[in-house]
Tab-separated table of C-alpha atoms and ligand atoms in Angstrom:
chain	number	residue	atom	x	y	z
A	1146	MET	CA	-15.049	-49.749	25.498
A	1147	SER	CA	-12.918	-46.561	25.571
A	1148	PRO	CA	-11.345	-45.478	22.253
A	1149	GLN	CA	-7.826	-46.752	21.574
A	1150	PRO	CA	-5.148	-44.038	21.993
A	1151	THR	CA	-3.797	-43.134	18.596
A	1152	ASN	CA	-0.960	-40.993	17.254
A	1153	ASP	CA	-2.993	-40.010	14.218
A	1154	VAL	CA	-4.124	-36.386	14.301
A	1155	LEU	CA	-7.312	-35.656	12.455
A	1156	SER	CA	-6.969	-32.870	9.922
A	1157	LEU	CA	-8.511	-29.484	10.624
A	1158	SER	CA	-11.620	-28.486	8.750
A	1159	LEU	CA	-10.658	-24.977	7.655
A	1160	SER	CA	-13.192	-22.523	6.273
A	1161	ALA	CA	-13.321	-21.858	2.546
A	1162	LYS	CA	-11.944	-18.388	3.307
A	1163	ALA	CA	-8.970	-19.753	5.243
A	1164	LYS	CA	-8.242	-22.087	2.331
A	1165	ARG	CA	-8.315	-19.174	-0.100
A	1166	THR	CA	-5.848	-17.277	2.088
A	1167	VAL	CA	-2.219	-17.902	1.254
A	1168	GLU	CA	0.925	-16.819	3.065
A	1169	GLN	CA	2.034	-13.338	2.095
A	1170	PRO	CA	4.798	-13.826	-0.496
A	1171	ILE	CA	6.956	-11.266	1.242
A	1172	SER	CA	7.279	-13.368	4.433
A	1173	PHE	CA	10.052	-15.466	2.915
A	1174	LEU	CA	11.939	-12.310	1.962
A	1175	MET	CA	11.769	-11.073	5.541
A	1176	ALA	CA	12.958	-14.463	6.736
A	1177	ALA	CA	15.810	-14.395	4.202
A	1178	ALA	CA	17.006	-11.040	5.520
A	1179	ILE	CA	17.135	-12.226	9.121
A	1180	GLY	CA	20.314	-14.042	10.047
A	1181	ARG	CA	22.413	-12.797	7.112
A	1182	LYS	CA	24.189	-9.738	8.382
A	1183	ASP	CA	25.933	-9.149	5.052
A	1184	LEU	CA	22.664	-9.099	3.099
A	1185	ILE	CA	21.450	-5.717	1.886
A	1186	SER	CA	17.673	-5.834	1.727
A	1187	PHE	CA	15.715	-3.591	-0.604
A	1188	ALA	CA	12.817	-6.014	-0.116
A	1189	ALA	CA	11.147	-5.121	3.164
A	1190	GLY	CA	8.709	-2.211	2.835
A	1191	LEU	CA	9.583	-0.986	6.341
A	1192	VAL	CA	10.167	2.635	7.250
A	1193	ASP	CA	13.402	4.497	7.999
A	1194	GLU	CA	14.517	3.804	11.573
A	1195	PRO	CA	16.815	6.692	12.573
A	1196	SER	CA	14.051	9.214	11.796
A	1197	LEU	CA	11.308	7.513	13.848
A	1198	PRO	CA	9.775	10.102	16.219
A	1199	VAL	CA	11.200	8.766	19.487
A	1200	ASP	CA	11.557	12.117	21.276
A	1201	GLU	CA	8.132	13.306	20.160
A	1202	VAL	CA	6.358	10.157	21.348
A	1203	ARG	CA	8.320	10.140	24.632
A	1204	ALA	CA	7.223	13.722	25.342
A	1205	ILE	CA	3.617	12.913	24.458
A	1206	THR	CA	3.388	9.805	26.624
A	1207	GLN	CA	4.997	11.657	29.549
A	1208	ARG	CA	2.328	14.302	29.164
A	1209	LEU	CA	-0.464	11.743	28.890
A	1210	PHE	CA	0.645	9.938	32.033
A	1211	ALA	CA	1.500	13.030	34.105
A	1212	ASP	CA	-2.179	13.564	34.838
A	1213	PRO	CA	-3.698	10.457	36.469
A	1214	ALA	CA	-7.234	11.232	35.233
A	1215	ARG	CA	-6.020	11.614	31.638
A	1216	ALA	CA	-3.852	8.516	32.043
A	1217	ARG	CA	-6.833	6.470	33.171
A	1218	SER	CA	-8.940	7.705	30.277
A	1219	VAL	CA	-6.309	6.747	27.674
A	1220	LEU	CA	-5.968	3.310	29.265
A	1221	GLN	CA	-9.732	2.754	29.009
A	1222	TYR	CA	-11.614	1.530	25.915
A	1223	ASP	CA	-12.940	4.172	23.551
A	1224	THR	CA	-15.596	3.751	20.842
A	1225	THR	CA	-15.612	1.483	17.761
A	1226	HIS	CA	-15.743	4.620	15.602
A	1227	GLY	CA	-12.574	6.091	17.147
A	1228	LEU	CA	-11.686	8.932	19.476
A	1229	LYS	CA	-13.958	11.847	18.579
A	1230	PRO	CA	-11.410	14.664	19.107
A	1231	LEU	CA	-8.978	12.739	16.874
A	1232	ARG	CA	-11.578	12.323	14.134
A	1233	GLU	CA	-12.266	16.059	14.303
A	1234	LEU	CA	-8.588	16.941	14.092
A	1235	LEU	CA	-8.075	14.513	11.213
A	1236	LEU	CA	-10.838	16.198	9.294
A	1237	GLN	CA	-9.017	19.510	9.780
A	1238	HIS	CA	-5.815	17.814	8.656
A	1239	LEU	CA	-7.593	16.615	5.520
A	1240	GLU	CA	-8.940	20.119	4.897
A	1241	HIS	CA	-5.358	21.360	5.083
A	1242	LEU	CA	-4.091	18.687	2.647
A	1243	GLU	CA	-6.910	19.305	0.157
A	1244	GLY	CA	-7.255	23.050	0.452
A	1245	HIS	CA	-11.036	22.560	0.727
A	1246	SER	CA	-13.360	22.738	3.708
A	1247	ALA	CA	-14.873	19.521	5.016
A	1248	GLU	CA	-18.246	20.966	4.146
A	1249	ALA	CA	-17.246	21.455	0.512
A	1250	MET	CA	-16.201	17.796	0.445
A	1251	GLY	CA	-19.481	16.661	2.010
A	1252	LEU	CA	-17.700	15.374	5.127
A	1253	THR	CA	-18.406	15.430	8.844
A	1254	PRO	CA	-16.472	13.756	11.684
A	1255	ALA	CA	-19.103	10.974	11.578
A	1256	ASP	CA	-17.745	9.943	8.136
A	1257	MET	CA	-14.253	9.577	9.583
A	1258	LEU	CA	-13.284	6.184	11.003
A	1259	ILE	CA	-10.149	5.304	12.948
A	1260	THR	CA	-8.741	1.838	12.286
A	1261	THR	CA	-5.842	-0.355	13.360
A	1262	GLY	CA	-3.646	0.735	10.486
A	1263	SER	CA	-5.177	1.499	7.104
A	1264	GLN	CA	-4.822	-2.222	6.373
A	1265	GLN	CA	-7.765	-2.889	8.698
A	1266	ALA	CA	-9.863	-0.366	6.781
A	1267	LEU	CA	-8.946	-2.055	3.483
A	1268	TYR	CA	-9.929	-5.406	4.970
A	1269	LEU	CA	-13.231	-4.148	6.402
A	1270	ILE	CA	-14.183	-2.495	3.113
A	1271	GLY	CA	-13.622	-5.782	1.268
A	1272	ASP	CA	-15.491	-7.628	3.997
A	1273	VAL	CA	-18.658	-5.554	3.751
A	1274	LEU	CA	-18.719	-5.181	-0.042
A	1275	LEU	CA	-17.451	-8.406	-1.545
A	1276	ASP	CA	-18.969	-11.820	-2.053
A	1277	PRO	CA	-17.068	-14.618	-3.801
A	1278	GLY	CA	-17.094	-13.913	-7.548
A	1279	ASP	CA	-17.360	-10.140	-7.189
A	1280	ILE	CA	-14.972	-8.054	-9.247
A	1281	VAL	CA	-12.397	-5.496	-8.111
A	1282	ILE	CA	-10.557	-3.436	-10.719
A	1283	ALA	CA	-6.990	-2.589	-9.732
A	1284	GLU	CA	-3.742	-1.296	-11.163
A	1285	ALA	CA	-1.166	-3.665	-12.622
A	1286	PRO	CA	1.082	-3.839	-10.654
A	1287	SER	CA	-0.720	-3.363	-7.331
A	1288	TYR	CA	-0.191	-3.657	-3.547
A	1289	PHE	CA	0.218	-7.411	-3.229
A	1290	VAL	CA	-0.867	-7.594	0.407
A	1291	TYR	CA	-4.281	-6.256	-0.524
A	1292	THR	CA	-4.536	-8.427	-3.621
A	1293	GLY	CA	-4.072	-11.363	-1.211
A	1294	THR	CA	-6.836	-9.994	1.025
A	1295	LEU	CA	-9.168	-9.610	-1.947
A	1296	THR	CA	-8.407	-13.154	-3.077
A	1297	SER	CA	-9.248	-14.433	0.411
A	1298	PHE	CA	-12.710	-12.891	-0.010
A	1299	GLY	CA	-13.060	-14.867	-3.236
A	1300	ALA	CA	-13.054	-11.667	-5.297
A	1301	GLN	CA	-11.733	-11.599	-8.825
A	1302	VAL	CA	-9.088	-8.911	-9.300
A	1303	LEU	CA	-9.034	-7.584	-12.867
A	1304	THR	CA	-6.200	-5.227	-13.622
A	1305	VAL	CA	-5.379	-2.429	-16.023
A	1306	PRO	CA	-1.889	-1.196	-16.918
A	1307	MET	CA	-0.163	1.921	-15.611
A	1308	ASP	CA	2.011	4.541	-17.263
A	1309	ASN	CA	3.743	7.668	-15.980
A	1310	ASP	CA	0.340	9.229	-15.202
A	1311	GLY	CA	-0.694	6.272	-13.057
A	1312	MET	CA	-3.609	3.917	-13.656
A	1313	ASP	CA	-4.657	3.857	-17.327
A	1314	VAL	CA	-8.212	5.117	-16.939
A	1315	ASP	CA	-8.979	4.589	-20.643
A	1316	ALA	CA	-8.232	0.934	-20.027
A	1317	VAL	CA	-10.625	1.071	-17.038
A	1318	GLU	CA	-13.277	2.441	-19.372
A	1319	ARG	CA	-12.668	-0.331	-21.921
A	1320	LEU	CA	-12.781	-2.947	-19.180
A	1321	LEU	CA	-16.035	-1.626	-17.710
A	1322	THR	CA	-17.555	-1.438	-21.207
A	1323	ARG	CA	-16.603	-5.060	-21.848
A	1324	LEU	CA	-17.907	-6.200	-18.460
A	1325	GLU	CA	-21.190	-4.432	-19.149
A	1326	LYS	CA	-21.532	-6.206	-22.526
A	1327	GLU	CA	-20.841	-9.511	-20.788
A	1328	GLY	CA	-23.537	-8.771	-18.180
A	1329	LYS	CA	-20.939	-8.684	-15.402
A	1330	LEU	CA	-21.361	-5.070	-14.279
A	1331	PRO	CA	-23.491	-6.101	-11.273
A	1332	ARG	CA	-20.412	-7.959	-9.971
A	1333	VAL	CA	-18.132	-4.907	-10.106
A	1334	LYS	CA	-17.932	-3.457	-6.601
A	1335	LEU	CA	-14.675	-1.575	-6.266
A	1336	ILE	CA	-11.964	0.215	-8.188
A	1337	TYR	CA	-8.839	0.042	-6.018
A	1338	CYS	CA	-6.328	2.790	-6.771
A	1339	MET	CA	-3.230	4.001	-4.938
A	1340	SER	CA	-3.380	7.567	-6.111
A	1341	TYR	CA	-0.099	8.801	-4.533
A	1342	TYR	CA	3.404	7.284	-4.993
A	1343	GLN	CA	1.976	3.868	-5.535
A	1344	ASN	CA	3.275	0.672	-3.997
A	1345	PRO	CA	5.175	-0.762	-5.885
A	1346	THR	CA	5.837	1.671	-8.758
A	1347	GLY	CA	6.105	5.034	-6.978
A	1348	LEU	CA	3.796	6.544	-9.637
A	1349	SER	CA	0.857	8.876	-8.942
A	1350	LEU	CA	-2.439	9.321	-10.737
A	1351	SER	CA	-2.532	12.606	-12.689
A	1352	THR	CA	-5.231	15.129	-11.817
A	1353	PRO	CA	-7.208	14.748	-15.092
A	1354	ARG	CA	-7.217	10.983	-14.574
A	1355	ARG	CA	-8.495	11.426	-11.007
A	1356	LYS	CA	-11.520	13.243	-12.376
A	1357	LYS	CA	-12.039	10.757	-15.176
A	1358	LEU	CA	-11.873	7.759	-12.826
A	1359	LEU	CA	-14.582	9.274	-10.680
A	1360	ASP	CA	-16.709	10.006	-13.777
A	1361	LEU	CA	-16.333	6.375	-14.848
A	1362	ALA	CA	-17.384	5.074	-11.443
A	1363	LYS	CA	-20.488	7.256	-11.654
A	1364	ARG	CA	-21.249	6.402	-15.287
A	1365	PHE	CA	-21.015	2.657	-14.838
A	1366	SER	CA	-22.918	2.642	-11.537
A	1367	LYS	CA	-26.179	1.220	-12.843
A	1368	SER	CA	-27.690	-1.269	-10.371
A	1369	HIS	CA	-25.531	-0.123	-7.455
A	1370	ARG	CA	-22.696	2.329	-6.743
A	1371	ILE	CA	-19.279	1.217	-7.910
A	1372	LEU	CA	-16.931	2.675	-5.302
A	1373	ILE	CA	-13.405	3.949	-5.758
A	1374	LEU	CA	-11.150	2.799	-2.953
A	1375	GLU	CA	-8.437	5.455	-2.887
A	1376	ASP	CA	-5.496	4.181	-0.857
A	1377	ALA	CA	-3.365	7.210	-0.014
A	1378	ALA	CA	-0.932	5.564	2.407
A	1379	TYR	CA	2.104	7.405	0.967
A	1380	ARG	CA	0.393	10.734	0.279
A	1381	GLU	CA	2.389	12.859	2.685
A	1382	LEU	CA	5.802	11.483	1.666
A	1383	ARG	CA	6.262	14.037	-1.121
A	1384	TYR	CA	9.755	15.144	-2.194
A	1385	GLU	CA	8.998	17.055	-5.382
A	1386	GLY	CA	6.113	17.885	-7.683
A	1387	ASP	CA	2.769	19.474	-6.882
A	1388	SER	CA	0.571	18.494	-4.002
A	1389	LEU	CA	-2.274	16.631	-5.704
A	1390	PRO	CA	-5.931	16.784	-4.664
A	1391	SER	CA	-7.429	13.435	-3.724
A	1392	ILE	CA	-9.990	11.724	-5.958
A	1393	LYS	CA	-12.257	12.109	-2.948
A	1394	SER	CA	-12.051	15.899	-3.201
A	1395	PHE	CA	-13.857	15.737	-6.576
A	1396	ASP	CA	-16.790	13.885	-5.005
A	1397	PRO	CA	-18.573	16.632	-3.010
A	1398	ALA	CA	-21.634	14.487	-2.343
A	1399	ASN	CA	-19.310	11.924	-0.689
A	1400	GLN	CA	-20.894	9.008	-2.518
A	1401	TYR	CA	-18.402	7.277	-4.754
A	1402	THR	CA	-15.052	7.395	-3.000
A	1403	ILE	CA	-13.468	5.947	0.093
A	1404	LEU	CA	-10.175	7.556	1.097
A	1405	THR	CA	-7.772	5.674	3.370
A	1406	GLN	CA	-4.711	7.273	4.999
A	1407	THR	CA	-2.396	6.240	7.801
A	1408	PHE	CA	0.055	7.409	10.453
A	1409	SER	CA	2.277	4.432	9.606
A	1410	LYS	CA	4.273	5.979	6.772
A	1411	PRO	CA	4.473	9.681	7.701
A	1412	PHE	CA	4.832	9.104	11.468
A	1413	ALA	CA	5.281	5.631	12.995
A	1414	PRO	CA	3.888	2.228	12.039
A	1415	GLY	CA	4.279	1.189	15.696
A	1416	ILE	CA	1.152	3.156	16.616
A	1417	LYS	CA	-0.674	1.284	13.819
A	1418	THR	CA	-3.304	3.976	13.410
A	1419	GLY	CA	-5.107	4.585	10.147
A	1420	TYR	CA	-8.065	6.750	9.183
A	1421	THR	CA	-10.661	6.559	6.469
A	1422	VAL	CA	-13.403	8.787	5.161
A	1423	LEU	CA	-16.405	6.798	4.045
A	1424	PRO	CA	-19.613	7.552	2.183
A	1425	ALA	CA	-22.148	8.138	4.990
A	1426	ASP	CA	-24.215	5.026	4.223
A	1427	LEU	CA	-21.139	2.796	4.411
A	1428	VAL	CA	-20.222	3.891	7.944
A	1429	ASP	CA	-22.640	1.649	9.865
A	1430	PRO	CA	-21.926	-1.576	7.944
A	1431	ILE	CA	-18.199	-0.983	8.467
A	1432	LEU	CA	-18.662	-0.169	12.153
A	1433	GLN	CA	-20.604	-3.374	12.664
A	1434	GLN	CA	-17.771	-5.415	11.172
A	1435	LYS	CA	-15.167	-3.466	13.114
A	1436	GLY	CA	-17.216	-4.270	16.200
A	1437	ASN	CA	-16.674	-7.931	15.363
A	1438	HIS	CA	-12.939	-7.329	14.934
A	1439	ASP	CA	-11.970	-5.277	17.968
A	1440	PHE	CA	-14.769	-2.777	18.882
A	1441	GLY	CA	-12.236	0.031	18.666
A	1442	SER	CA	-8.557	0.529	17.878
A	1443	ALA	CA	-5.979	0.946	20.665
A	1444	ASN	CA	-6.982	4.041	22.602
A	1445	LEU	CA	-3.442	4.817	23.753
A	1446	CYS	CA	-2.229	4.916	20.146
A	1447	GLN	CA	-5.138	7.117	19.111
A	1448	ASN	CA	-4.250	9.530	21.895
A	1449	ILE	CA	-0.647	9.655	20.709
A	1450	ALA	CA	-1.919	10.412	17.200
A	1451	TYR	CA	-4.204	13.111	18.591
A	1452	GLU	CA	-1.445	14.770	20.612
A	1453	THR	CA	1.087	14.829	17.790
A	1454	LEU	CA	-1.403	16.481	15.458
A	1455	LYS	CA	-2.504	18.912	18.157
A	1456	ASP	CA	0.951	20.056	19.337
A	1457	GLY	CA	2.291	20.371	15.776
A	1458	SER	CA	5.053	17.783	16.236
A	1459	TYR	CA	3.433	15.673	13.485
A	1460	HIS	CA	3.836	18.378	10.866
A	1461	LYS	CA	7.439	19.103	11.870
A	1462	HIS	CA	8.193	15.398	11.789
A	1463	VAL	CA	6.808	14.964	8.264
A	1464	GLN	CA	9.175	17.684	7.062
A	1465	VAL	CA	12.206	16.064	8.684
A	1466	LEU	CA	11.184	12.655	7.404
A	1467	ASN	CA	10.682	13.870	3.851
A	1468	ALA	CA	14.173	15.411	3.849
A	1469	ALA	CA	15.594	12.055	5.020
A	1470	TYR	CA	13.675	10.043	2.413
A	1471	LYS	CA	14.501	12.476	-0.383
A	1472	HIS	CA	18.173	12.020	0.460
A	1473	LYS	CA	17.845	8.216	0.365
A	1474	ARG	CA	15.854	8.288	-2.858
A	1475	ASP	CA	18.452	10.531	-4.497
A	1476	ILE	CA	21.254	8.178	-3.462
A	1477	MET	CA	19.361	5.221	-4.910
A	1478	LEU	CA	18.601	7.004	-8.191
A	1479	ALA	CA	22.200	8.227	-8.525
A	1480	ALA	CA	23.514	4.711	-7.844
A	1481	LEU	CA	21.167	3.247	-10.475
A	1482	THR	CA	22.441	5.785	-13.012
A	1483	LYS	CA	26.038	5.051	-12.060
A	1484	TYR	CA	25.978	1.244	-11.984
A	1485	MET	CA	23.147	-0.106	-14.137
A	1486	PRO	CA	24.204	-1.203	-17.617
A	1487	LYS	CA	22.752	0.719	-20.538
A	1488	ALA	CA	20.565	-1.878	-22.163
A	1489	PRO	CA	17.412	-1.729	-24.265
A	1490	GLY	CA	14.394	-2.398	-22.030
A	1491	LEU	CA	16.184	-1.468	-18.797
A	1492	SER	CA	14.622	1.515	-17.035
A	1493	TRP	CA	13.372	2.706	-13.680
A	1494	VAL	CA	10.800	5.122	-12.300
A	1495	HIS	CA	11.925	8.417	-10.759
A	1496	PRO	CA	9.401	8.572	-7.881
A	1497	GLN	CA	8.392	12.005	-6.586
A	1498	GLY	CA	7.487	10.548	-3.211
A	1499	GLY	CA	6.938	7.300	-1.320
A	1500	ILE	CA	9.627	4.716	-0.563
A	1501	TYR	CA	9.903	2.573	-3.693
A	1502	VAL	CA	11.818	2.521	-6.955
A	1503	TRP	CA	10.420	0.239	-9.665
A	1504	LEU	CA	12.933	-1.277	-12.016
A	1505	THR	CA	12.055	-2.869	-15.347
A	1506	LEU	CA	14.589	-5.177	-17.007
A	1507	PRO	CA	14.855	-6.478	-20.571
A	1508	ALA	CA	11.857	-8.751	-21.234
A	1509	HIS	CA	13.854	-11.976	-21.151
A	1510	ILE	CA	15.247	-11.474	-17.639
A	1511	ASP	CA	13.195	-13.305	-15.055
A	1512	THR	CA	13.383	-11.720	-11.585
A	1513	SER	CA	11.269	-14.352	-9.794
A	1514	ARG	CA	12.392	-16.122	-6.699
A	1515	GLU	CA	13.094	-19.398	-8.551
A	1516	ALA	CA	15.089	-17.795	-11.373
A	1517	ALA	CA	18.846	-17.291	-11.692
A	1518	MET	CA	18.670	-13.553	-11.088
A	1519	PHE	CA	17.171	-13.871	-7.591
A	1520	GLN	CA	19.492	-16.712	-6.593
A	1521	ASP	CA	22.532	-14.785	-7.868
A	1522	SER	CA	21.411	-11.649	-6.051
A	1523	VAL	CA	21.145	-13.516	-2.743
A	1524	LYS	CA	24.596	-15.009	-3.429
A	1525	HIS	CA	25.960	-11.502	-3.933
A	1526	GLY	CA	24.234	-10.274	-0.772
A	1527	VAL	CA	21.303	-8.223	-2.029
A	1528	ILE	CA	17.546	-8.883	-2.201
A	1529	TYR	CA	14.536	-7.209	-3.752
A	1530	VAL	CA	10.838	-7.980	-4.246
A	1531	PRO	CA	10.241	-9.854	-7.510
A	1532	GLY	CA	7.749	-7.790	-9.523
A	1533	ALA	CA	5.576	-10.815	-10.360
A	1534	TYR	CA	4.150	-10.727	-6.827
A	1535	ALA	CA	2.532	-7.409	-7.586
A	1536	TYR	CA	0.710	-8.668	-10.680
A	1537	SER	CA	-2.518	-10.631	-10.790
A	1538	PRO	CA	-2.387	-13.224	-13.593
A	1539	ASP	CA	-3.980	-12.078	-16.858
A	1540	GLU	CA	-6.770	-14.070	-18.514
A	1541	GLN	CA	-4.209	-16.540	-19.894
A	1542	GLY	CA	-2.744	-16.952	-16.405
A	1543	ASN	CA	0.479	-15.033	-17.219
A	1544	THR	CA	2.252	-12.411	-15.149
A	1545	PRO	CA	5.130	-10.178	-16.270
A	1546	LYS	CA	8.364	-11.365	-14.669
A	1547	ASN	CA	10.951	-8.791	-15.692
A	1548	SER	CA	10.464	-6.134	-13.025
A	1549	LEU	CA	11.351	-5.660	-9.392
A	1550	ARG	CA	10.637	-3.383	-6.441
A	1551	LEU	CA	13.422	-1.676	-4.517
A	1552	CYS	CA	12.528	-0.098	-1.176
A	1553	PHE	CA	14.757	2.643	0.226
A	1554	GLY	CA	12.698	2.857	3.449
A	1555	ILE	CA	14.495	0.836	6.086
A	1556	VAL	CA	17.816	0.110	4.358
A	1557	PRO	CA	20.584	2.159	6.034
A	1558	THR	CA	21.682	5.085	3.859
A	1559	GLU	CA	25.273	3.874	3.579
A	1560	GLN	CA	24.115	0.497	2.217
A	1561	ILE	CA	22.116	1.891	-0.690
A	1562	GLU	CA	24.972	2.493	-3.132
A	1563	PRO	CA	26.811	-0.812	-2.415
A	1564	GLY	CA	23.474	-2.664	-2.652
A	1565	ILE	CA	22.701	-1.182	-6.067
A	1566	GLU	CA	26.257	-1.889	-7.212
A	1567	ARG	CA	25.825	-5.573	-6.281
A	1568	LEU	CA	22.441	-5.774	-8.013
A	1569	ALA	CA	23.766	-4.056	-11.132
A	1570	GLY	CA	26.652	-6.553	-11.213
A	1571	VAL	CA	24.174	-9.451	-11.279
A	1572	ILE	CA	22.064	-7.809	-13.986
A	1573	LYS	CA	25.117	-6.988	-16.124
A	1574	GLN	CA	26.210	-10.597	-15.933
A	1575	LEU	CA	22.780	-11.833	-17.030
A	1576	ILE	CA	22.551	-9.396	-19.898
A	1577	GLN	CA	26.034	-10.313	-21.134
A	1578	SER	CA	25.960	-14.073	-20.568
A	1579	PRO	CA	24.918	-16.119	-23.574
A	1580	ALA	CA	22.013	-18.539	-23.202
A	1581	CYS	CA	23.232	-21.882	-21.828
A	1582	GLY	CA	21.829	-23.811	-24.765
A	1583	CYS	CA	18.827	-25.273	-22.999
A	1584	GLY	CA	16.481	-23.252	-25.155
A	1585	ALA	CA	15.721	-20.664	-22.454
A	1586	PRO	CA	16.956	-17.119	-23.137
A	1587	ALA	CA	19.969	-15.686	-21.288
A	1588	GLY	CA	18.906	-14.744	-17.785
A	1589	GLY	CA	15.732	-16.786	-18.128
A	1590	LYS	CA	14.817	-19.889	-16.183
A	1591	CYS	CA	17.126	-22.732	-17.236
A	1592	ALA	CA	15.198	-25.695	-18.662
A	1593	ARG	CA	17.932	-28.179	-17.830
B	1268	PLP	C1	-0.315	0.848	-0.287
B	1268	PLP	C2	-0.458	0.493	1.144
B	1268	PLP	N1	-1.654	0.607	1.705
B	1268	PLP	C3	-1.859	0.298	2.997
B	1268	PLP	C4	-0.828	-0.171	3.790
B	1268	PLP	C5	-1.129	-0.538	5.207
B	1268	PLP	O1	-0.388	0.152	6.149
B	1268	PLP	P1	-0.893	0.379	7.631
B	1268	PLP	O2	-1.891	-0.703	7.954
B	1268	PLP	O3	0.305	0.276	8.474
B	1268	PLP	O4	-1.559	1.725	7.653
B	1268	PLP	C6	0.456	-0.321	3.232
B	1268	PLP	C7	1.569	-0.844	4.029
B	1268	PLP	O5	2.670	-1.058	3.594
B	1268	PLP	C8	0.636	0.023	1.881
B	1268	PLP	O6	1.826	-0.097	1.271
C-alpha cells in the first residue's frame, strides 16, 4: 500500500552547530532601516557611499579586460592560498605600515593568505582551533558578529574590560592565572583583540599593552600555544594620533600572533577581499578548511586589489577616505557636545580612527531593543546598536545595558547632526522623567 499523502512536514534534523548559530542581532536593525525613509540610522556598520572608489575600480577593470589574455586569466580560478603577486604586494604593504621588513617580522608570502573578507579568516581560524568547550578571551565589549561565530563553534567567550588604552591586559593576566588554577588552561586557545579603533568602542590598544599581551600569550602557553588573534580591520582609518605597530610586529618568530586585515574598510567591501598573516604551521590547516569552503577567493576581486595597490590608487584613496571620515566623525562629536545633556554617567569615546562612537549613559538607562529608549528613538526617527549585543554575559549571566554604538560610516553627512539631536532629545527625556512608580528606575524597563 502506498503511503497516504499528508500535509504534515517532518522537522529538519539540524546539526548541533546549526542549532548553536543564532541570527545576527543586527539583522533586525537593518530591516528596521529599510522602508522608513525618515529614519536616521547610526546602526548599520556600513561604509561611506559617496567616497567609494568608483572611478578607480572602473579604470582598473577596463585595464584588466582590455587585454584578452589577462581578461581570461582573471576570469579563471586561482589558488586556495590566493594570487601570489597580490600576497607579495600585501607583504610590502605590511612592511610599509609597520616600518619593519618582512624578514624582521619572520614573514614570507607563504604566510600570507587571501580570504573572502577578513570575516572568512576569522571563521577559518575558529574552525581549525576550536572544539566545543574551548575558551576564547575577548574584550568587553567585542565585535558581536564574531562572538556569534565563536558561539556557533561551541566556544566559551570569556571577556575582560577595556579602558582608554584598550583591552585591560592586567585583567587578562588575572583571568589566565585563575584559569590555570582551575586546570582550564588547556582549553584556552585564542585571545581575540581588535587592536585598532575597535568595533564597537573606537578604542585602540596602547603600545605597552600590545607587548604585554604577547608576553602573556607566551607565558601561559604551557601545553600548546595560546594564539593572539589580532583583528586590524580598521587599522588604516586613522584620523589623528600615532601610527601604532601591530602586536604581530613584536613577534619576530611569527609564532603567537595572527593578524587579519581587509580591503573592506579602507577601500571597498564590495570586493570582499581580506588578508591574514599566519604562523607558518597554521597555514596548511587553514588552507585545507578554505579548500572545503571555496578553494580560493574570487580571482577578479583579488586582481582588482592587486591593481589598486600596484598603481598607487589604493594609497590615494585611503587619504581621501580618511579626510571624509574625519569630517563625519568631527560632526558627530560636535553634535554630541552640543545636544547631549550634561548628566553624571553620560560620556562618549573620542575615537582617533574607525567608524564608531561609543556612548555610555547613566547606569539606570536601558538601551536594549525592548526598552523605552529604543522604542522612543525609533518613534523619533533614529536608531543605534544597543550596546548589550556587544557583551557576552558575565558569570552571573548579566550584560551591561546602558551603552550604545553609533556608526558614522554610511549615514549621510547632513543627517548626522539632526540624528544626534533626535537621540539627545530621547535621552534628555529619560533622564528628566520620574520613574513611573512600577518600581523600575526612570528610563528602565517598565515592570507594569
Ligand atoms: C572588527 C571587524 N572585523 C572583521 C570584519 C569583517 O569584515 P570583512 O569580512 O568585510 O573584511 C568587520 C566587519 O564589519 C569588523 O567590524
